[in-house]
Amino acid sequence: MAEYFPTVKKIKFEGPDTRNPLSFKHYNPKEKVLGKPMAEHFRFAVSYWHTFKGLGQDPFGLPTMIRSYDVADVDQMMEKTMEAAFEFMSKLGVGYWCFHDSDVAPEGADIHESRARLDKVVKQAKKLQNDTGIKLLWGTCNLFSHRRFMSGAATNPDPAIFAYAGAKVKKALEVTKYLGGEGYTFWGGREGYETLLNTDMGRELDHLARFLHMAVDYKKQIKFKGQFYIEPKPKEPTKHQYDFDAASCHAFLLKYGLDKHLKLNLEANHCTLAGHSFLHELEYASANGILGSVDANRGDELLGWDTDQFPTNIYETTMAMYTILKMGGFTTGGLNFDAKIRRQSIDPQDLFHAHIGAMDAFARGLKGAAKMHKDGAFAKHLKQRYAGWDTAFGKKIESGKATFDDMEAYTLKNGEPQPKSGQQEYLENVLNEYIV
Amino acid sequence: MAEYFPTVKKIKFEGPDTRNPLSFKHYNPKEKVLGKPMAEHFRFAVSYWHTFKGLGQDPFGLPTMIRSYDVADVDQMMEKTMEAAFEFMSKLGVGYWCFHDSDVAPEGADIHESRARLDKVVKQAKKLQNDTGIKLLWGTCNLFSHRRFMSGAATNPDPAIFAYAGAKVKKALEVTKYLGGEGYTFWGGREGYETLLNTDMGRELDHLARFLHMAVDYKKQIKFKGQFYIEPKPKEPTKHQYDFDAASCHAFLLKYGLDKHLKLNLEANHCTLAGHSFLHELEYASANGILGSVDANRGDELLGWDTDQFPTNIYETTMAMYTILKMGGFTTGGLNFDAKIRRQSIDPQDLFHAHIGAMDAFARGLKGAAKMHKDGAFAKHLKQRYAGWDTAFGKKIESGKATFDDMEAYTLKNGEPQPKSGQQEYLENVLNEYIV
Amino acid sequence: MAEYFPTVKKIKFEGPDTRNPLSFKHYNPKEKVLGKPMAEHFRFAVSYWHTFKGLGQDPFGLPTMIRSYDVADVDQMMEKTMEAAFEFMSKLGVGYWCFHDSDVAPEGADIHESRARLDKVVKQAKKLQNDTGIKLLWGTCNLFSHRRFMSGAATNPDPAIFAYAGAKVKKALEVTKYLGGEGYTFWGGREGYETLLNTDMGRELDHLARFLHMAVDYKKQIKFKGQFYIEPKPKEPTKHQYDFDAASCHAFLLKYGLDKHLKLNLEANHCTLAGHSFLHELEYASANGILGSVDANRGDELLGWDTDQFPTNIYETTMAMYTILKMGGFTTGGLNFDAKIRRQSIDPQDLFHAHIGAMDAFARGLKGAAKMHKDGAFAKHLKQRYAGWDTAFGKKIESGKATFDDMEAYTLKNGEPQPKSGQQEYLENVLNEYIV
Amino acid sequence: MAEYFPTVKKIKFEGPDTRNPLSFKHYNPKEKVLGKPMAEHFRFAVSYWHTFKGLGQDPFGLPTMIRSYDVADVDQMMEKTMEAAFEFMSKLGVGYWCFHDSDVAPEGADIHESRARLDKVVKQAKKLQNDTGIKLLWGTCNLFSHRRFMSGAATNPDPAIFAYAGAKVKKALEVTKYLGGEGYTFWGGREGYETLLNTDMGRELDHLARFLHMAVDYKKQIKFKGQFYIEPKPKEPTKHQYDFDAASCHAFLLKYGLDKHLKLNLEANHCTLAGHSFLHELEYASANGILGSVDANRGDELLGWDTDQFPTNIYETTMAMYTILKMGGFTTGGLNFDAKIRRQSIDPQDLFHAHIGAMDAFARGLKGAAKMHKDGAFAKHLKQRYAGWDTAFGKKIESGKATFDDMEAYTLKNGEPQPKSGQQEYLENVLNEYIV
């Protein structure tokens, strides 16, 4: 087996004072934080599509990156790319990966050839998983690149294309099960619209729900035990994506009785594209019991498209880990680096720098968050701020026993209430002391 | 009774060739469109807060507008403003108005004085309603201007403030019933947060639901028959408003079992602030059976705040009326001009120009939409585009009887489906022919 | 010569009542408006890159459009595409086209092959120009697709790449001259940065200015008489493009003494991406004497990327034509449809619908604008609003003879000035009467 | 003299381990960094308008903050507020303040009363300056709050209002000189437009230039030695502000020959509202020699208005200080906290928390930036990246001696250049190691 990253050795933890950029300065996988090894807190995964298949093309330019495994012969390319992927992940020291069917096996001349390619490469992947101990965090299916899906997959105006998507997801579920995947993600690639002039929104949403119910049924049928995720994104590629944000997914799941079957896979950059902070979406999903997994990346808030940058902002990693700690940590989910190196970062080593920086940023975030957690830095303040709700009067309201008559009586008796400072600036100063 | 707009007479329909700016060129209230008088299609309402209480202040400047009814003595100011309002609405020829409690009666030294003022002015309003035939489209309650509500009303960390809000809404519901209001709107003024560092989102959402359930219960108790509306807005005044958009309101209503009791009052400018087109939100609400009423205004898509401009864009009025026609027209709802004249439009006549232009723009929109409707311009195209779903195979999927096994069998048998053009450019050209 | 659009005949003006979608309803090229044929007002051009080379690929998907001229053999493809282009433009009835070197001749294995391809195809183009009477509005050079330009062309950190760009532009200028091009456009494809961490902004701007000075010198050297344009765009593909908007281009031209040599080519969608209205940028450029030509398209103001939709909004076409009329019409410039059909619009006929709709929208815009012009609708109002500046006192200020002492004296003498209504709502109503 | 902040003592540096929130953890004014005391690096100023005059009002709400110095009698209020301001600034330990004329002296019934009030209060201020050693960083004039300025000041359609603005600025310049101000800032409050339908942009820009030339002349006349600044802001209060961003100000200054007389005062939140990063604007201004002073605050990139939050983001303070160090530090300028506490932060102590947090954040930023500077962390990398420009070939181009013929010859000889990685991810990891 060839070596594809010969200039890079296994990445090690060397601590903050090292001068070696190809080492971890903060991420120490076995170091325990709040009693659990760092690696288990994060459950880091590498995205096959960006890291091994993304070659720097953009809407205004051709690929910029030249890779030794990207050979002309499709069969060899598939095999070599898979080898390179496991070499990379082993050297990086992550425990998980994620992929779409078409990432590992480009579509062939027809569905038969596509499936034959997929079967071959997942067999190779299974062996490499066994050899390395690297596991599949979740599988997924590409329902957006081929021209047949240009008007959506499950929401396509043509049921023949809905059917094609169903056949493709069926196979992807089988493959995910075969590889021991711990989950399966539905990202609504082109489930949305370009113009309402040619769209029956209600009917399309009904079809999307039917599709997911079929998936839920098939999961039972094949006894796949992984968690299903739906992934919000507001726009891009389509003008409007139905799974706009956590709340719109929540409405959809509730309306169609799917809330027991799917959780959310939240991507940071999708959150900001929807006009929310990443933290907002994490808190919303957590508060509603539907936070499942995270696509860890970063957007550029001045740009209106999905930049999918590697997450390096310590404010964001700190607050994300704080929310994840509050909900008790991941169960089936993890932090998948759905992130790509910049088009100008053409060296293979840039892939390592990108992942190392992100893992270190999360390690710093976890340390700060764990300290917040131990200190009760914000929890104590919160308890005090809402203390009125823990009194008899507050509890009466919360329990559903109070009426507007009670509210009026209380107010007429007690007069003008006294507002209290929200202390935002003080709390922001406190937060800064946890940026480590 | 003094005359407050002495230079303006009753606004009449004079047709498109008139040179009189103080006339309707397109809006002819009794003219029938699709068998119904224009006035009944629109159910136009004037907003008391903007039109009579807005005086041009903004975050960087003091009031610019000087009004004869805005006198120093509060009691006289209340009375004169109400007189001026009914004079204005009569001259304009609208059938409805909307107001917050604090618009017609500024808060007094304590809740007793506030209520006394309100009781007095609504008595005057009732008489003026009877005299003019103008009706109340919906009432509402200001839960955001006073400092006590700075951290929210129903979502305040202090239950004493929740109670104050309850007492205030209780009274507002009574007043709305007294005036024969056809609805009541809940706009979540400051129900949201400035920073997640001091916020317990889950608990606050539970409180908001409790508050609305109390309102539902009190509505039954007093036998108020009007429709309840919740009004989405994504941000402003707070950084994040819980009622972000139609979908997040939908999720909230479904989760807390409130979907039977509240519909949406959609404001155009709030839609665009949330990253959606006005039409999107109308279609979403309509598709989910929760479209109730509309705050007709317009934002500036290059500005990030609620500009609340008068609606004059004929594309928007055409498509809005098309969607409203498709759902069968308004029942309890209507088009409330939640819009304000620009700060530099300081003449009383500017108020007339603003409303006339908006009513004319909706008249043009209705005429185009009605023609679309009669021609089946888009409906025929839509039927054809989704025709596959009306075949046996499509119906099997829609009815919930098909499985992924069926999808696979169909696909293996039928091979590659053929995508069809979405014809967006053609349809946009068709639309332009309905811009009249 | 094969026929590539056999189902479409020459597009004719049939008037607003026709039912034929493949006809002009409003655009009648020879019809005179304000004494000049419509065709001369607009000087419409077709963009080779979008219309003939764009096949529906996007960041999430492969091409969707299958064209008979897009054959595998490069030489044949070049030739057939050029034939198809002139067939299309002839049938459409436009007078101009625009292209990048790489659109008509894909880069070869090295610069020699690239140039040989280009020489061959421009010879064919010259013949087709002569046969059809279609002229070149402007030429340009692709300095952004190839990986060598990933970090910019004139602003590349490596002078060897600057040199390559220079060699390419030199050739493109020669070709433009050979084809009788009436202008040449510099769009700063990747002249900008992804991160300031690796960027020397001042040095890069100096290099960009050097590059343009070389172009100015070479233009003189070869006696090319066409107008040079620089085209603002704020972002995409890079995070920040140096030619952000009209004002930043203006600053750059002034600072480096280039303002005599370049005018602006303004693209509507680039304007809105920069946070400006299209009209703002037109007015800014016109007020500063640097408005040269227009890339006529439309963005989606809710999306943060360049959607390059065909211009169909009659408000925009009306106001754009009003500004262009005010400045006396185009001289060397024109309206180039730098616009692409949607990815789902896969039929060749969709290309016709798109262009027809845009040309009709501009025809309606021109008619409305000409009427405004004749009526003096806004001009009279403007004259009155600024009348104070035509008094002796106003003129003294404008002439530079007044001082702060004069201002103080005037104010102390005259006291508080009286603000006058800006009448925005009235003027917006007036505008609506010109939307025809 | 009363004490207005009795619960707060002089704020001291106590180091990072203190538990006292009313102390500096990082800012130690006399500690030397790169040989200069921290205080001199920053030249921190407090903004009178936000800190002492902002009481929590917003477009949807009344004031929330109750201050002991905000008494009903105007004369007393002015005097007490000034006393409170100097008490606050002394306890905080800043060296500078900034104010508008109307902040310290609300406009009276006419210009005479306004001036009399101003004269009185600046006399008091001069004494307090002498007593405390606190100096005036810059003065400015409010040309946007009063209704007379609703359509602009220097760009008003009425020259009488231009004159009023001139009289007001004349006085403000005199007052600034009297107080020993080190600069004077022109923020174009309402110099812009709401709609182009009533605006003559070219004429208004000419008037603005005339106004600034008058100011330049008057400055000479009275021998005021302070630096003039113009402050970019893209929108708010008006739809479009002429001083949109650094580049548009630059174009304006160049066109009208004002570039020798004015530098920029850059506000962080204005930068992001314009679609730029704060760092971008700093670098642009610095590269063009027009960076003068900084309004240190922070916006919320998900909100479309000026939130004016206190700067606490260490990434931003680090990079800002790095750029300021690169240009050699401030001369006349400084860091003015043009920032306001949140509407819910109603306690007087919140004012201290806000300023302390910001000063600590800048101290951390300075330390990181100084370390970068010493290590040459980015400078070395930059030198290497642009090394080609330091060769003979690069120098020939930079010196203006090379032509397109040379570029072609070089390229034909040297063939395809080799692009090099931009290493963005690596550099972002390096940056994270300087976040201290």
mmCIF file of C-alpha atoms in Angstrom, chain A residues 41-248:
data_model
loop_
_atom_site.group_PDB
_atom_site.id
_atom_site.type_symbol
_atom_site.label_atom_id
_atom_site.label_comp_id
_atom_site.label_asym_id
_atom_site.label_seq_id
_atom_site.Cartn_x
_atom_site.Cartn_y
_atom_site.Cartn_z
ATOM 1 C CA HIS A 41 -16.102 14.193 24.517
ATOM 2 C CA PHE A 42 -15.589 15.131 20.902
ATOM 3 C CA ARG A 43 -15.922 11.946 18.840
ATOM 4 C CA PHE A 44 -14.175 13.784 15.981
ATOM 5 C CA ALA A 45 -14.955 12.665 12.434
ATOM 6 C CA VAL A 46 -13.352 13.514 9.089
ATOM 7 C CA SER A 47 -15.614 14.311 6.110
ATOM 8 C CA TYR A 48 -14.681 12.258 3.085
ATOM 9 C CA TRP A 49 -16.233 14.713 0.618
ATOM 10 C CA HIS A 50 -14.269 17.799 1.571
ATOM 11 C CA THR A 51 -11.017 16.310 2.758
ATOM 12 C CA PHE A 52 -10.455 13.710 0.068
ATOM 13 C CA LYS A 53 -12.727 14.726 -2.777
ATOM 14 C CA GLY A 54 -12.613 18.514 -2.605
ATOM 15 C CA LEU A 55 -9.922 19.781 -4.958
ATOM 16 C CA GLY A 56 -10.440 23.512 -4.817
ATOM 17 C CA GLN A 57 -12.973 24.084 -7.593
ATOM 18 C CA ASP A 58 -15.337 27.005 -7.032
ATOM 19 C CA PRO A 59 -18.003 28.747 -9.156
ATOM 20 C CA PHE A 60 -15.313 30.863 -10.786
ATOM 21 C CA GLY A 61 -12.474 28.403 -11.000
ATOM 22 C CA LEU A 62 -11.165 24.967 -11.746
ATOM 23 C CA PRO A 63 -9.511 22.635 -9.221
ATOM 24 C CA THR A 64 -6.263 23.855 -7.711
ATOM 25 C CA MET A 65 -5.147 20.813 -5.741
ATOM 26 C CA ILE A 66 -3.223 17.948 -7.270
ATOM 27 C CA ARG A 67 -3.350 14.692 -5.307
ATOM 28 C CA SER A 68 -1.400 11.521 -5.925
ATOM 29 C CA TYR A 69 -4.491 9.374 -5.327
ATOM 30 C CA ASP A 70 -6.650 11.302 -7.805
ATOM 31 C CA VAL A 71 -5.729 9.161 -10.805
ATOM 32 C CA ALA A 72 -7.635 8.959 -14.086
ATOM 33 C CA ASP A 73 -8.830 5.359 -13.821
ATOM 34 C CA VAL A 74 -12.013 5.387 -11.734
ATOM 35 C CA ASP A 75 -11.513 2.035 -10.038
ATOM 36 C CA GLN A 76 -7.954 2.841 -9.071
ATOM 37 C CA MET A 77 -8.922 6.322 -7.983
ATOM 38 C CA MET A 78 -11.614 4.931 -5.673
ATOM 39 C CA GLU A 79 -9.237 2.434 -4.137
ATOM 40 C CA LYS A 80 -6.302 4.779 -3.741
ATOM 41 C CA THR A 81 -8.456 7.550 -2.331
ATOM 42 C CA MET A 82 -9.855 5.200 0.290
ATOM 43 C CA GLU A 83 -6.334 4.131 1.218
ATOM 44 C CA ALA A 84 -5.217 7.720 1.447
ATOM 45 C CA ALA A 85 -8.214 8.555 3.619
ATOM 46 C CA PHE A 86 -7.433 5.911 6.174
ATOM 47 C CA GLU A 87 -3.751 6.828 6.147
ATOM 48 C CA PHE A 88 -4.712 10.454 6.810
ATOM 49 C CA MET A 89 -7.208 9.636 9.552
ATOM 50 C CA SER A 90 -4.807 7.246 11.235
ATOM 51 C CA LYS A 91 -2.017 9.785 11.228
ATOM 52 C CA LEU A 92 -4.372 12.448 12.519
ATOM 53 C CA GLY A 93 -5.726 10.131 15.194
ATOM 54 C CA VAL A 94 -9.479 10.640 14.779
ATOM 55 C CA GLY A 95 -11.933 7.918 15.666
ATOM 56 C CA TYR A 96 -14.606 8.474 13.045
ATOM 57 C CA TRP A 97 -15.379 9.306 9.449
ATOM 58 C CA CYS A 98 -18.462 10.270 7.435
ATOM 59 C CA PHE A 99 -19.225 9.918 3.725
ATOM 60 C CA HIS A 100 -21.859 10.112 0.987
ATOM 61 C CA ASP A 101 -22.293 7.149 -1.341
ATOM 62 C CA SER A 102 -21.088 9.193 -4.326
ATOM 63 C CA ASP A 103 -17.961 10.376 -2.510
ATOM 64 C CA VAL A 104 -16.513 6.910 -2.307
ATOM 65 C CA ALA A 105 -18.082 5.621 -5.548
ATOM 66 C CA PRO A 106 -18.861 8.084 -8.338
ATOM 67 C CA GLU A 107 -22.067 7.286 -10.146
ATOM 68 C CA GLY A 108 -21.590 4.950 -13.088
ATOM 69 C CA ALA A 109 -23.367 4.735 -16.416
ATOM 70 C CA ASP A 110 -26.476 3.412 -14.688
ATOM 71 C CA ILE A 111 -27.680 2.458 -11.238
ATOM 72 C CA HIS A 112 -26.262 -1.041 -11.586
ATOM 73 C CA GLU A 113 -22.750 0.182 -12.202
ATOM 74 C CA SER A 114 -23.105 2.751 -9.427
ATOM 75 C CA ARG A 115 -24.104 0.054 -6.959
ATOM 76 C CA ALA A 116 -21.356 -2.315 -8.082
ATOM 77 C CA ARG A 117 -18.763 0.400 -7.479
ATOM 78 C CA LEU A 118 -20.216 1.169 -4.095
ATOM 79 C CA ASP A 119 -20.260 -2.466 -3.037
ATOM 80 C CA LYS A 120 -16.622 -2.845 -3.971
ATOM 81 C CA VAL A 121 -15.347 0.204 -2.170
ATOM 82 C CA VAL A 122 -17.306 -0.293 1.036
ATOM 83 C CA LYS A 123 -15.793 -3.772 1.279
ATOM 84 C CA GLN A 124 -12.381 -2.116 1.169
ATOM 85 C CA ALA A 125 -13.559 0.457 3.708
ATOM 86 C CA LYS A 126 -14.771 -2.227 6.068
ATOM 87 C CA LYS A 127 -11.371 -3.887 6.018
ATOM 88 C CA LEU A 128 -9.651 -0.535 6.633
ATOM 89 C CA GLN A 129 -12.044 0.200 9.492
ATOM 90 C CA ASN A 130 -11.117 -3.107 11.062
ATOM 91 C CA ASP A 131 -7.402 -2.537 10.525
ATOM 92 C CA THR A 132 -7.415 0.949 12.027
ATOM 93 C CA GLY A 133 -10.256 0.922 14.531
ATOM 94 C CA ILE A 134 -11.735 3.978 12.865
ATOM 95 C CA LYS A 135 -15.534 3.893 12.856
ATOM 96 C CA LEU A 136 -18.319 5.377 10.794
ATOM 97 C CA LEU A 137 -20.051 8.208 12.667
ATOM 98 C CA TRP A 138 -22.797 8.383 10.062
ATOM 99 C CA GLY A 139 -23.458 7.598 6.436
ATOM 100 C CA THR A 140 -25.426 9.640 3.966
ATOM 101 C CA CYS A 141 -26.510 9.757 0.361
ATOM 102 C CA ASN A 142 -25.830 12.340 -2.324
ATOM 103 C CA LEU A 143 -29.217 13.429 -3.684
ATOM 104 C CA PHE A 144 -28.126 16.758 -5.148
ATOM 105 C CA SER A 145 -25.172 16.543 -7.563
ATOM 106 C CA HIS A 146 -26.633 14.614 -10.475
ATOM 107 C CA ARG A 147 -28.831 16.509 -12.928
ATOM 108 C CA ARG A 148 -31.751 14.191 -12.215
ATOM 109 C CA PHE A 149 -31.982 15.808 -8.768
ATOM 110 C CA MET A 150 -31.875 19.392 -10.040
ATOM 111 C CA SER A 151 -35.458 19.998 -8.849
ATOM 112 C CA GLY A 152 -35.099 18.069 -5.630
ATOM 113 C CA ALA A 153 -35.147 14.420 -4.656
ATOM 114 C CA ALA A 154 -37.984 13.637 -2.230
ATOM 115 C CA THR A 155 -39.607 16.960 -3.181
ATOM 116 C CA ASN A 156 -39.195 16.532 -6.919
ATOM 117 C CA PRO A 157 -42.254 17.283 -9.054
ATOM 118 C CA ASP A 158 -41.694 13.885 -10.683
ATOM 119 C CA PRO A 159 -42.352 10.763 -8.581
ATOM 120 C CA ALA A 160 -39.923 8.785 -10.753
ATOM 121 C CA ILE A 161 -37.141 10.915 -9.310
ATOM 122 C CA PHE A 162 -38.563 10.514 -5.803
ATOM 123 C CA ALA A 163 -38.343 6.785 -6.482
ATOM 124 C CA TYR A 164 -34.764 7.017 -7.685
ATOM 125 C CA ALA A 165 -33.869 8.871 -4.498
ATOM 126 C CA GLY A 166 -35.619 6.175 -2.484
ATOM 127 C CA ALA A 167 -33.625 3.449 -4.193
ATOM 128 C CA LYS A 168 -30.428 5.349 -3.522
ATOM 129 C CA VAL A 169 -31.163 5.961 0.167
ATOM 130 C CA LYS A 170 -32.229 2.344 0.601
ATOM 131 C CA LYS A 171 -28.814 1.242 -0.615
ATOM 132 C CA ALA A 172 -27.042 3.886 1.472
ATOM 133 C CA LEU A 173 -28.838 2.659 4.592
ATOM 134 C CA GLU A 174 -27.734 -0.886 3.842
ATOM 135 C CA VAL A 175 -24.170 0.224 3.343
ATOM 136 C CA THR A 176 -24.213 2.311 6.518
ATOM 137 C CA LYS A 177 -25.462 -0.700 8.458
ATOM 138 C CA TYR A 178 -22.805 -2.921 6.863
ATOM 139 C CA LEU A 179 -20.091 -0.527 8.037
ATOM 140 C CA GLY A 180 -21.496 -0.338 11.557
ATOM 141 C CA GLY A 181 -22.469 3.310 11.163
ATOM 142 C CA GLU A 182 -23.709 4.901 14.381
ATOM 143 C CA GLY A 183 -26.073 7.194 12.508
ATOM 144 C CA TYR A 184 -27.438 8.313 9.195
ATOM 145 C CA THR A 185 -27.913 11.929 8.098
ATOM 146 C CA PHE A 186 -30.497 13.441 5.799
ATOM 147 C CA TRP A 187 -29.315 16.754 4.411
ATOM 148 C CA GLY A 188 -31.953 18.230 2.176
ATOM 149 C CA GLY A 189 -29.579 19.071 -0.658
ATOM 150 C CA ARG A 190 -32.079 20.490 -3.100
ATOM 151 C CA GLU A 191 -35.272 19.972 -1.107
ATOM 152 C CA GLY A 192 -36.550 23.495 -1.553
ATOM 153 C CA TYR A 193 -37.328 25.808 -4.410
ATOM 154 C CA GLU A 194 -35.878 28.393 -6.763
ATOM 155 C CA THR A 195 -39.147 30.182 -7.423
ATOM 156 C CA LEU A 196 -42.596 29.871 -5.903
ATOM 157 C CA LEU A 197 -44.047 30.425 -9.365
ATOM 158 C CA ASN A 198 -43.489 26.763 -10.210
ATOM 159 C CA THR A 199 -43.747 25.240 -6.733
ATOM 160 C CA ASP A 200 -46.483 23.556 -4.703
ATOM 161 C CA MET A 201 -44.921 23.926 -1.295
ATOM 162 C CA GLY A 202 -47.543 22.035 0.670
ATOM 163 C CA ARG A 203 -47.473 19.047 -1.607
ATOM 164 C CA GLU A 204 -43.674 18.949 -1.646
ATOM 165 C CA LEU A 205 -43.507 19.005 2.141
ATOM 166 C CA ASP A 206 -45.987 16.132 2.291
ATOM 167 C CA HIS A 207 -43.750 14.160 -0.063
ATOM 168 C CA LEU A 208 -40.678 14.891 2.019
ATOM 169 C CA ALA A 209 -42.468 13.546 5.078
ATOM 170 C CA ARG A 210 -43.536 10.436 3.164
ATOM 171 C CA PHE A 211 -39.938 9.860 2.147
ATOM 172 C CA LEU A 212 -38.679 10.054 5.712
ATOM 173 C CA HIS A 213 -41.419 7.766 6.935
ATOM 174 C CA MET A 214 -40.325 5.236 4.315
ATOM 175 C CA ALA A 215 -36.779 5.556 5.626
ATOM 176 C CA VAL A 216 -37.962 5.037 9.207
ATOM 177 C CA ASP A 217 -39.866 1.952 8.102
ATOM 178 C CA TYR A 218 -36.917 0.578 6.175
ATOM 179 C CA LYS A 219 -34.619 1.156 9.130
ATOM 180 C CA LYS A 220 -36.880 -1.086 11.208
ATOM 181 C CA GLN A 221 -37.108 -3.603 8.408
ATOM 182 C CA ILE A 222 -33.331 -4.057 8.204
ATOM 183 C CA LYS A 223 -32.839 -3.609 11.943
ATOM 184 C CA PHE A 224 -30.449 -0.720 11.545
ATOM 185 C CA LYS A 225 -29.907 0.702 15.027
ATOM 186 C CA GLY A 226 -28.188 3.976 14.172
ATOM 187 C CA GLN A 227 -29.698 7.379 14.915
ATOM 188 C CA PHE A 228 -31.375 9.334 12.102
ATOM 189 C CA TYR A 229 -30.482 13.015 11.732
ATOM 190 C CA ILE A 230 -31.945 15.797 9.684
ATOM 191 C CA GLU A 231 -29.597 18.700 8.910
ATOM 192 C CA PRO A 232 -30.913 22.259 8.636
ATOM 193 C CA LYS A 233 -29.666 24.643 6.000
ATOM 194 C CA PRO A 234 -31.506 27.784 4.922
ATOM 195 C CA LYS A 235 -30.378 28.258 1.347
ATOM 196 C CA GLU A 236 -27.712 27.191 -1.111
ATOM 197 C CA PRO A 237 -27.899 25.399 -3.411
ATOM 198 C CA THR A 238 -31.586 26.340 -3.708
ATOM 199 C CA LYS A 239 -32.955 29.763 -2.969
ATOM 200 C CA HIS A 240 -34.985 28.349 -0.114
ATOM 201 C CA GLN A 241 -34.322 25.025 1.561
ATOM 202 C CA TYR A 242 -37.256 23.556 3.434
ATOM 203 C CA ASP A 243 -35.045 22.506 6.356
ATOM 204 C CA PHE A 244 -34.253 26.183 6.907
ATOM 205 C CA ASP A 245 -33.163 26.064 10.549
ATOM 206 C CA ALA A 246 -33.640 24.093 13.742
ATOM 207 C CA ALA A 247 -37.087 25.567 14.367
ATOM 208 C CA SER A 248 -38.410 24.888 10.881
#
